[in-house]
Amino acid sequence: MGNIVAMILAGGQGTRLGVLTERIAKPAIPFGGKYRLIDFTLSNCVNSGIYRVGVLTQYRPHVLSKHIGIGRPWDLDRKDGGVEILPPYVGRHESDWYKGTANAVYQNLEFLEENDAELVLILSGDHVYAMNYNDLIDYHLLKEADGTIACMEVPIEEASRFGIMITNVDGKIVDFEEKPAKPRSNLASLGIYVFNYEFLKKVLIEDENDPNSSHDFGKDVIPRILRENLGSLYAFRFDGYWRDVGTLRSYWEANLELVLPVPPFNLYDPNWRFFTHTEEMPPAYVAPGSKVSTSLVSEGAEVYGNVFNSVIFQGVKIGRGTVVKNSVIMTRAEIGENCYLENVIIAESVKIGNNVRMGVGEDAENKLDPKVYSGLLTVVGMNSVIPDDMVIGKNCVIGIGVGPEDFKSKTLESGDYVIPREE
């Protein structure tokens, strides 16, 4: 097996996650009580024995870069190899901002050369999954392929959301359709590729010189390889857990799947641990008379009320008489006394007053962006403060840094929104 270098694409904004990604990159979104999305890809790398990793950042990288640091939690703080943050930089041209996924890797060919890459593993930093990349690489070598794409079968009615592979009986990809309206197959690309380095270098240089290309693997590079028969691509079928938490609904569902009696995604597998960088906090505390069932409660949390079917992150405080149900409450959020929260996502460091009811009332379409804020979920952006006695409906959104002065009344009807007033 040749020298393997992983390139993690971590520059995405994730616009369908609304206020959750307004200030931070999607791979930095908190998940599962104590992790951030990037942790799963980084952990998969080290669990697979891959210790040469480049993380390609772009959109609002501050939180992500601070989280990764020198890579110590993942044992990637190494002199030989390790993790390196690869932001866009000003080069010979006026702007070298990454123009697409393929262009991002193209701009870092020098990094691959320096690490003597023979095989390049291209990964997304915003998916939740556990995969031993050695299985993918072994399959790639067995097929003597130029490139291999990890795929999984999805329900045919959902296939139009993915890049779809059409293969022959040997698993060789003969056609590719990017989010087809009428898919001919249900074999979806997971955005996980392994390429022979010299082949990848050649096609990326050619793609860079193509003025008609948007420099994206799914839209340009993969289709061109197949269309012009530039090399052999194979589909590696993956049948484990993989989730693209690209919408608020899918993000919420993936979190709540973790509290199932037999969760489809196992955070507790001693043979496949997930590592992260978190603040040291004391053990979680559940006060007398409180009830917590079917939930994850992370260290530092203090629960004086009742929590059902929810994910409670580190340092969260839940007041007496409060009920939290079917919800995701992120780090250091504080919820007052005698509140009722159902089907909500509360971002980091939000403060909710006493006697607040949230996620109640009838269903109504969101007035700000119904494509993003839907599914009966109400979302509160980081650092917001919700005043006492508020009643907030379903499909509502409270922006980032909203204060009590931003609310016009004590009632926010379903589908309504609040954003900070401009100074």
Short mmCIF file of C-alpha atoms in Angstrom, two decimals:
data_model
loop_
_atom_site.label_atom_id
_atom_site.label_comp_id
_atom_site.label_asym_id
_atom_site.label_seq_id
_atom_site.Cartn_x
_atom_site.Cartn_y
_atom_site.Cartn_z
CA MET A 1 0.00 0.00 0.00
CA GLY A 2 1.44 3.36 -1.02
CA ASN A 3 1.85 6.48 1.02
CA ILE A 4 -1.65 7.76 1.78
CA VAL A 5 -2.56 11.40 2.35
CA ALA A 6 -6.07 12.46 3.35
CA MET A 7 -7.50 15.78 2.20
CA ILE A 8 -10.56 16.84 4.18
CA LEU A 9 -12.81 19.37 2.46
CA ALA A 10 -13.96 21.59 5.30
CA GLY A 11 -14.73 24.92 3.65
CA GLY A 12 -18.47 24.49 3.22
CA GLN A 13 -20.96 26.98 4.58
CA GLY A 14 -23.94 24.67 4.90
CA THR A 15 -26.59 27.31 4.14
CA ARG A 16 -29.45 24.86 4.72
CA LEU A 17 -28.52 24.80 8.42
CA GLY A 18 -29.60 28.43 8.72
CA VAL A 19 -28.44 30.29 11.81
CA LEU A 20 -26.34 27.32 12.95
CA THR A 21 -23.78 28.07 10.23
CA GLU A 22 -24.14 31.84 10.03
CA ARG A 23 -20.95 32.38 12.01
CA ILE A 24 -19.11 29.07 11.74
CA ALA A 25 -18.27 26.54 9.03
CA LYS A 26 -20.50 23.49 8.79
CA PRO A 27 -17.73 21.04 9.89
CA ALA A 28 -17.50 23.01 13.17
CA ILE A 29 -21.18 22.48 14.06
CA PRO A 30 -21.57 20.79 17.47
CA PHE A 31 -23.02 17.29 17.37
CA GLY A 32 -23.85 14.45 19.73
CA GLY A 33 -23.42 16.17 23.06
CA LYS A 34 -19.69 16.95 22.87
CA TYR A 35 -18.35 16.59 19.33
CA ARG A 36 -18.10 18.76 16.23
CA LEU A 37 -18.82 17.30 12.80
CA ILE A 38 -15.15 17.33 11.73
CA ASP A 39 -14.34 14.97 14.61
CA PHE A 40 -15.85 11.97 12.83
CA THR A 41 -13.75 12.28 9.69
CA LEU A 42 -10.58 13.01 11.66
CA SER A 43 -11.25 10.04 13.96
CA ASN A 44 -11.93 7.77 10.99
CA CYS A 45 -8.52 8.76 9.59
CA VAL A 46 -6.53 7.91 12.71
CA ASN A 47 -8.60 4.77 13.40
CA SER A 48 -7.67 3.70 9.86
CA GLY A 49 -4.00 4.40 10.52
CA ILE A 50 -3.86 7.48 8.27
CA TYR A 51 -1.75 10.16 9.91
CA ARG A 52 -1.06 12.57 7.06
CA VAL A 53 -4.07 14.85 6.88
CA GLY A 54 -4.72 18.22 5.28
CA VAL A 55 -7.85 20.14 6.24
CA LEU A 56 -8.96 22.58 3.54
CA THR A 57 -10.79 25.49 5.16
CA GLN A 58 -12.41 28.55 3.68
CA TYR A 59 -15.75 29.83 5.05
CA ARG A 60 -15.43 31.33 8.57
CA PRO A 61 -12.62 28.97 9.64
CA HIS A 62 -11.81 30.51 13.06
CA VAL A 63 -13.78 28.09 15.26
CA LEU A 64 -12.78 25.11 13.14
CA SER A 65 -9.09 25.99 13.16
CA LYS A 66 -9.14 26.60 16.91
CA HIS A 67 -10.89 23.26 17.47
CA ILE A 68 -8.36 21.28 15.44
CA GLY A 69 -5.33 23.16 16.75
CA ILE A 70 -2.24 21.02 16.35
CA GLY A 71 -4.35 17.85 16.27
CA ARG A 72 -3.45 16.51 19.70
CA PRO A 73 -6.85 14.91 20.58
CA TRP A 74 -6.56 12.80 17.42
CA ASP A 75 -2.87 11.95 17.93
CA LEU A 76 -2.10 14.07 14.90
CA ASP A 77 0.46 16.35 16.55
CA ARG A 78 3.35 14.61 14.84
CA LYS A 79 6.65 15.70 13.40
CA ASP A 80 6.29 13.16 10.60
CA GLY A 81 2.85 13.73 9.14
CA GLY A 82 0.07 14.99 11.39
CA VAL A 83 -2.67 17.45 10.52
CA GLU A 84 -2.20 20.72 8.67
CA ILE A 85 -4.80 23.44 8.14
CA LEU A 86 -4.80 24.50 4.47
CA PRO A 87 -6.67 27.78 3.97
CA PRO A 88 -6.75 29.54 0.59
CA TYR A 89 -3.88 31.95 0.13
CA VAL A 90 -2.94 34.75 -2.21
CA GLY A 91 -0.73 33.42 -4.96
CA ARG A 92 0.26 34.57 -8.35
CA HIS A 93 -3.26 35.56 -9.31
CA GLU A 94 -5.52 38.30 -7.97
CA SER A 95 -7.67 35.85 -6.06
CA ASP A 96 -6.90 32.26 -5.11
CA TRP A 97 -10.08 31.71 -3.10
CA TYR A 98 -11.09 28.07 -3.55
CA LYS A 99 -13.48 28.02 -6.49
CA GLY A 100 -14.71 24.44 -5.97
CA THR A 101 -13.80 21.14 -4.34
CA ALA A 102 -11.47 20.15 -7.18
CA ASN A 103 -9.82 23.56 -7.25
CA ALA A 104 -9.25 23.36 -3.48
CA VAL A 105 -7.25 20.15 -3.92
CA TYR A 106 -5.53 21.52 -7.03
CA GLN A 107 -4.28 24.53 -5.08
CA ASN A 108 -2.69 22.14 -2.58
CA LEU A 109 -0.88 19.80 -4.97
CA GLU A 110 2.34 21.11 -3.43
CA PHE A 111 1.20 19.76 -0.03
CA LEU A 112 0.62 16.36 -1.62
CA GLU A 113 4.03 16.47 -3.31
CA GLU A 114 5.74 17.38 -0.02
CA ASN A 115 4.11 14.37 1.64
CA ASP A 116 5.10 12.00 -1.19
CA ALA A 117 1.47 11.05 -1.78
CA GLU A 118 0.89 7.90 -3.77
CA LEU A 119 -2.78 7.57 -2.88
CA VAL A 120 -4.99 10.55 -2.06
CA LEU A 121 -8.07 10.11 0.07
CA ILE A 122 -10.54 12.95 -0.45
CA LEU A 123 -13.10 13.32 2.33
CA SER A 124 -15.85 15.66 3.45
CA GLY A 125 -15.53 17.15 6.89
CA ASP A 126 -19.24 17.50 7.57
CA HIS A 127 -20.63 13.97 7.52
CA VAL A 128 -21.44 11.68 10.45
CA TYR A 129 -20.18 8.15 9.89
CA ALA A 130 -17.73 5.46 10.90
CA MET A 131 -15.67 3.98 8.07
CA ASN A 132 -12.46 2.02 7.97
CA TYR A 133 -10.82 3.66 4.96
CA ASN A 134 -8.56 0.63 4.58
CA ASP A 135 -11.54 -1.34 3.22
CA LEU A 136 -12.03 1.33 0.54
CA ILE A 137 -8.32 1.45 -0.27
CA ASP A 138 -8.01 -2.36 -0.41
CA TYR A 139 -10.91 -2.46 -2.88
CA HIS A 140 -9.29 0.31 -4.93
CA LEU A 141 -6.02 -1.62 -5.14
CA LEU A 142 -7.77 -4.91 -5.86
CA LYS A 143 -9.55 -3.37 -8.85
CA GLU A 144 -6.34 -1.62 -10.00
CA ALA A 145 -8.49 1.47 -10.38
CA ASP A 146 -7.40 5.03 -11.06
CA GLY A 147 -10.09 6.24 -8.67
CA THR A 148 -12.67 4.66 -6.37
CA ILE A 149 -15.78 6.29 -4.97
CA ALA A 150 -17.52 5.18 -1.78
CA CYS A 151 -21.24 4.74 -2.42
CA MET A 152 -24.28 3.42 -0.66
CA GLU A 153 -27.76 2.43 -1.75
CA VAL A 154 -30.43 4.98 -0.86
CA PRO A 155 -34.22 4.85 -1.33
CA ILE A 156 -34.90 5.60 -4.99
CA GLU A 157 -37.25 8.46 -4.02
CA GLU A 158 -34.28 10.19 -2.32
CA ALA A 159 -31.74 9.48 -5.07
CA SER A 160 -32.29 12.85 -6.75
CA ARG A 161 -30.53 14.53 -3.78
CA PHE A 162 -27.23 12.75 -4.51
CA GLY A 163 -24.65 12.15 -7.17
CA ILE A 164 -25.73 8.79 -8.58
CA MET A 165 -23.45 6.07 -9.98
CA ILE A 166 -24.35 3.63 -12.72
CA THR A 167 -22.04 0.60 -12.65
CA ASN A 168 -21.51 -2.63 -14.57
CA VAL A 169 -21.56 -6.06 -12.92
CA ASP A 170 -17.89 -5.71 -11.93
CA GLY A 171 -18.53 -2.49 -10.01
CA LYS A 172 -16.89 -0.27 -12.62
CA ILE A 173 -18.63 3.07 -12.93
CA VAL A 174 -19.94 3.60 -16.46
CA ASP A 175 -21.97 6.75 -15.90
CA PHE A 176 -22.56 9.42 -13.27
CA GLU A 177 -25.49 11.73 -12.74
CA GLU A 178 -25.30 14.71 -10.38
CA LYS A 179 -28.63 15.01 -8.53
CA PRO A 180 -30.71 13.68 -11.44
CA ALA A 181 -34.43 14.48 -11.64
CA LYS A 182 -35.10 10.92 -12.79
CA PRO A 183 -32.31 8.73 -11.35
CA ARG A 184 -31.40 5.54 -13.20
CA SER A 185 -29.83 4.00 -10.09
CA ASN A 186 -30.02 4.31 -6.30
CA LEU A 187 -26.25 4.03 -5.76
CA ALA A 188 -25.33 7.37 -4.21
CA SER A 189 -21.88 8.91 -3.92
CA LEU A 190 -20.83 9.66 -0.34
CA GLY A 191 -18.29 12.27 -1.42
CA ILE A 192 -15.47 9.95 -0.32
CA TYR A 193 -12.85 9.29 -3.01
CA VAL A 194 -9.48 7.61 -3.29
CA PHE A 195 -7.29 8.40 -6.30
CA ASN A 196 -3.86 7.39 -7.50
CA TYR A 197 -1.92 10.62 -7.02
CA GLU A 198 -0.39 10.92 -10.48
CA PHE A 199 -3.78 10.32 -12.11
CA LEU A 200 -5.45 12.85 -9.81
CA LYS A 201 -2.76 15.44 -10.48
CA LYS A 202 -3.20 15.07 -14.24
CA VAL A 203 -7.00 15.43 -14.23
CA LEU A 204 -6.92 18.36 -11.78
CA ILE A 205 -4.45 20.29 -13.92
CA GLU A 206 -6.59 19.65 -16.99
CA ASP A 207 -9.71 20.70 -15.09
CA GLU A 208 -8.02 23.88 -13.90
CA ASN A 209 -7.27 24.80 -17.51
CA ASP A 210 -10.86 24.23 -18.60
CA PRO A 211 -12.61 27.63 -18.69
CA ASN A 212 -16.01 25.95 -18.75
CA SER A 213 -15.43 23.99 -15.53
CA SER A 214 -16.76 25.00 -12.11
CA HIS A 215 -13.88 22.92 -10.67
CA ASP A 216 -16.04 20.56 -8.64
CA PHE A 217 -15.46 16.81 -8.31
CA GLY A 218 -19.11 15.89 -8.61
CA LYS A 219 -20.10 18.36 -11.31
CA ASP A 220 -16.96 18.40 -13.44
CA VAL A 221 -14.06 16.06 -12.68
CA ILE A 222 -15.89 12.74 -12.23
CA PRO A 223 -18.23 13.26 -15.23
CA ARG A 224 -15.30 14.25 -17.46
CA ILE A 225 -13.24 11.19 -16.49
CA LEU A 226 -16.17 8.99 -17.51
CA ARG A 227 -17.22 10.99 -20.55
CA GLU A 228 -13.72 11.11 -22.05
CA ASN A 229 -12.68 7.67 -20.72
CA LEU A 230 -9.64 9.15 -18.98
CA GLY A 231 -9.32 6.34 -16.43
CA SER A 232 -11.07 3.58 -14.55
CA LEU A 233 -13.39 4.48 -11.68
CA TYR A 234 -14.96 1.89 -9.38
CA ALA A 235 -17.78 2.09 -6.85
CA PHE A 236 -17.07 0.80 -3.35
CA ARG A 237 -20.34 -0.19 -1.68
CA PHE A 238 -20.56 0.93 1.95
CA ASP A 239 -23.34 -0.50 4.10
CA GLY A 240 -22.57 1.15 7.45
CA TYR A 241 -24.00 4.28 9.00
CA TRP A 242 -23.46 7.50 7.04
CA ARG A 243 -25.44 10.67 7.38
CA ASP A 244 -25.22 14.04 5.62
CA VAL A 245 -26.65 16.37 8.25
CA GLY A 246 -27.14 19.10 5.69
CA THR A 247 -30.56 20.30 6.81
CA LEU A 248 -31.94 21.27 10.19
CA ARG A 249 -34.30 18.31 10.10
CA SER A 250 -31.57 15.78 9.26
CA TYR A 251 -29.27 17.35 11.86
CA TRP A 252 -31.98 17.10 14.54
CA GLU A 253 -32.90 13.53 13.54
CA ALA A 254 -29.28 12.35 13.54
CA ASN A 255 -28.78 13.74 17.04
CA LEU A 256 -31.93 12.13 18.41
CA GLU A 257 -31.01 8.80 16.80
CA LEU A 258 -28.14 8.70 19.30
CA VAL A 259 -30.56 8.29 22.22
CA LEU A 260 -32.34 5.27 20.79
CA PRO A 261 -31.96 2.07 22.87
CA VAL A 262 -29.94 0.60 19.99
CA PRO A 263 -28.60 3.64 18.14
CA PRO A 264 -27.73 3.12 14.47
CA PHE A 265 -24.55 5.14 15.05
CA ASN A 266 -22.48 3.83 17.94
CA LEU A 267 -20.49 6.40 19.92
CA TYR A 268 -19.54 3.75 22.47
CA ASP A 269 -17.63 1.25 20.32
CA PRO A 270 -14.32 0.71 22.17
CA ASN A 271 -12.74 -0.47 18.93
CA TRP A 272 -13.68 2.67 16.99
CA ARG A 273 -13.47 5.67 19.29
CA PHE A 274 -14.32 9.20 18.27
CA PHE A 275 -11.99 11.87 19.57
CA THR A 276 -12.62 15.55 20.11
CA HIS A 277 -11.27 18.69 21.68
CA THR A 278 -13.48 19.86 24.53
CA GLU A 279 -13.21 21.85 27.68
CA GLU A 280 -12.60 19.91 30.89
CA MET A 281 -15.77 20.04 32.97
CA PRO A 282 -17.03 18.36 36.16
CA PRO A 283 -19.45 15.42 35.96
CA ALA A 284 -23.05 16.04 34.97
CA TYR A 285 -25.46 16.66 37.86
CA VAL A 286 -29.11 15.64 38.03
CA ALA A 287 -30.90 17.18 41.03
CA PRO A 288 -33.30 15.30 43.33
CA GLY A 289 -36.80 15.17 41.89
CA SER A 290 -35.57 15.66 38.31
CA LYS A 291 -36.29 13.18 35.57
CA VAL A 292 -33.98 12.31 32.69
CA SER A 293 -34.89 9.53 30.29
CA THR A 294 -33.70 8.38 26.87
CA SER A 295 -31.24 11.26 26.63
CA LEU A 296 -27.56 12.10 26.38
CA VAL A 297 -26.36 14.44 29.13
CA SER A 298 -22.75 15.57 28.82
CA GLU A 299 -20.30 16.57 31.53
CA GLY A 300 -20.79 19.89 33.22
CA ALA A 301 -24.54 19.85 32.65
CA GLU A 302 -26.84 20.63 35.58
CA VAL A 303 -30.41 19.35 35.34
CA TYR A 304 -32.97 20.54 37.89
CA GLY A 305 -36.01 19.89 35.63
CA ASN A 306 -37.11 17.08 33.33
CA VAL A 307 -35.43 15.96 30.12
CA PHE A 308 -36.91 13.47 27.68
CA ASN A 309 -35.50 12.15 24.41
CA SER A 310 -32.95 14.94 24.03
CA VAL A 311 -29.26 15.64 23.58
CA ILE A 312 -27.82 17.92 26.26
CA PHE A 313 -24.33 19.28 25.58
CA GLN A 314 -21.62 20.25 28.04
CA GLY A 315 -22.27 22.93 30.64
CA VAL A 316 -26.00 23.24 29.94
CA LYS A 317 -28.22 24.32 32.85
CA ILE A 318 -31.90 23.38 32.99
CA GLY A 319 -33.99 25.07 35.68
CA ARG A 320 -36.53 23.63 38.12
CA GLY A 321 -39.93 22.78 36.74
CA THR A 322 -38.68 22.97 33.15
CA VAL A 323 -39.46 20.25 30.60
CA VAL A 324 -37.17 19.67 27.60
CA LYS A 325 -38.46 17.19 25.05
CA ASN A 326 -37.16 15.99 21.66
CA SER A 327 -34.56 18.73 21.58
CA VAL A 328 -30.88 19.49 21.03
CA ILE A 329 -29.41 21.92 23.57
CA MET A 330 -25.85 23.01 22.80
CA THR A 331 -22.93 23.90 25.04
CA ARG A 332 -23.41 26.39 27.90
CA ALA A 333 -27.03 27.15 27.08
CA GLU A 334 -29.05 28.11 30.16
CA ILE A 335 -32.78 27.44 30.41
CA GLY A 336 -34.73 29.08 33.22
CA GLU A 337 -37.40 27.68 35.52
CA ASN A 338 -40.86 26.40 34.56
CA CYS A 339 -40.17 26.40 30.82
CA TYR A 340 -41.47 23.96 28.20
CA LEU A 341 -39.33 23.27 25.13
CA GLU A 342 -40.27 20.73 22.48
CA ASN A 343 -38.66 20.05 19.08
CA VAL A 344 -36.13 22.85 19.39
CA ILE A 345 -32.46 23.31 18.53
CA ILE A 346 -30.75 25.73 20.91
CA ALA A 347 -27.28 26.90 19.86
CA GLU A 348 -24.32 27.59 22.10
CA SER A 349 -24.49 30.07 25.02
CA VAL A 350 -28.18 30.89 24.59
CA LYS A 351 -29.99 32.12 27.69
CA ILE A 352 -33.71 31.43 28.07
CA GLY A 353 -35.67 33.15 30.81
CA ASN A 354 -38.30 31.72 33.14
CA ASN A 355 -41.78 30.52 32.09
CA VAL A 356 -40.86 30.35 28.39
CA ARG A 357 -42.83 28.00 26.12
CA MET A 358 -41.16 27.12 22.83
CA GLY A 359 -42.18 24.83 19.98
CA VAL A 360 -45.88 25.04 20.78
CA GLY A 361 -48.99 25.91 18.74
CA GLU A 362 -50.11 25.08 15.22
CA ASP A 363 -47.90 24.38 12.21
CA ALA A 364 -47.20 27.40 9.97
CA GLU A 365 -44.75 28.11 7.15
CA ASN A 366 -41.72 30.11 8.14
CA LYS A 367 -41.79 33.70 6.88
CA LEU A 368 -38.01 34.16 6.65
CA ASP A 369 -36.94 31.07 4.66
CA PRO A 370 -39.44 28.19 4.52
CA LYS A 371 -36.95 25.96 2.69
CA VAL A 372 -34.56 26.13 5.65
CA TYR A 373 -36.82 26.51 8.67
CA SER A 374 -39.40 23.77 8.49
CA GLY A 375 -40.22 20.34 9.89
CA LEU A 376 -41.94 21.78 13.01
CA LEU A 377 -38.53 22.71 14.44
CA THR A 378 -37.76 25.98 16.16
CA VAL A 379 -34.15 27.16 16.18
CA VAL A 380 -32.32 29.70 18.32
CA GLY A 381 -28.96 31.11 17.19
CA MET A 382 -25.94 31.35 19.49
CA ASN A 383 -25.62 34.00 22.21
CA SER A 384 -29.29 35.00 22.05
CA VAL A 385 -31.32 35.89 25.13
CA ILE A 386 -35.00 34.96 25.33
CA PRO A 387 -36.89 37.03 27.92
CA ASP A 388 -39.23 35.64 30.60
CA ASP A 389 -42.79 34.55 29.76
CA MET A 390 -42.27 34.25 25.98
CA VAL A 391 -44.48 31.90 23.95
CA ILE A 392 -42.75 30.83 20.72
CA GLY A 393 -44.42 28.64 18.12
CA LYS A 394 -43.26 26.01 15.65
CA ASN A 395 -41.00 26.64 12.61
CA CYS A 396 -39.68 29.81 14.25
CA VAL A 397 -36.14 31.10 14.10
CA ILE A 398 -34.36 33.42 16.53
CA GLY A 399 -31.20 34.85 15.00
CA ILE A 400 -27.71 35.12 16.46
CA GLY A 401 -27.19 37.56 19.29
CA VAL A 402 -30.86 38.48 19.63
CA GLY A 403 -31.63 40.31 22.88
CA PRO A 404 -34.83 40.91 24.87
CA GLU A 405 -35.20 44.31 23.20
CA ASP A 406 -35.59 42.62 19.81
CA PHE A 407 -38.93 40.99 20.72
CA LYS A 408 -41.99 43.13 19.94
CA SER A 409 -44.32 41.16 22.23
CA LYS A 410 -44.45 38.13 24.50
CA THR A 411 -45.76 35.94 21.68
CA LEU A 412 -43.97 34.78 18.53
CA GLU A 413 -46.45 32.95 16.33
CA SER A 414 -45.51 29.76 14.50
CA GLY A 415 -43.48 30.54 11.37
CA ASP A 416 -42.31 33.94 12.63
CA TYR A 417 -38.74 35.07 13.22
CA VAL A 418 -36.63 37.55 15.17
CA ILE A 419 -33.30 38.97 14.07
CA PRO A 420 -31.18 41.55 15.91
CA ARG A 421 -32.12 45.16 15.30
CA GLU A 422 -29.50 47.11 13.41
CA GLU A 423 -27.66 49.72 15.46
#
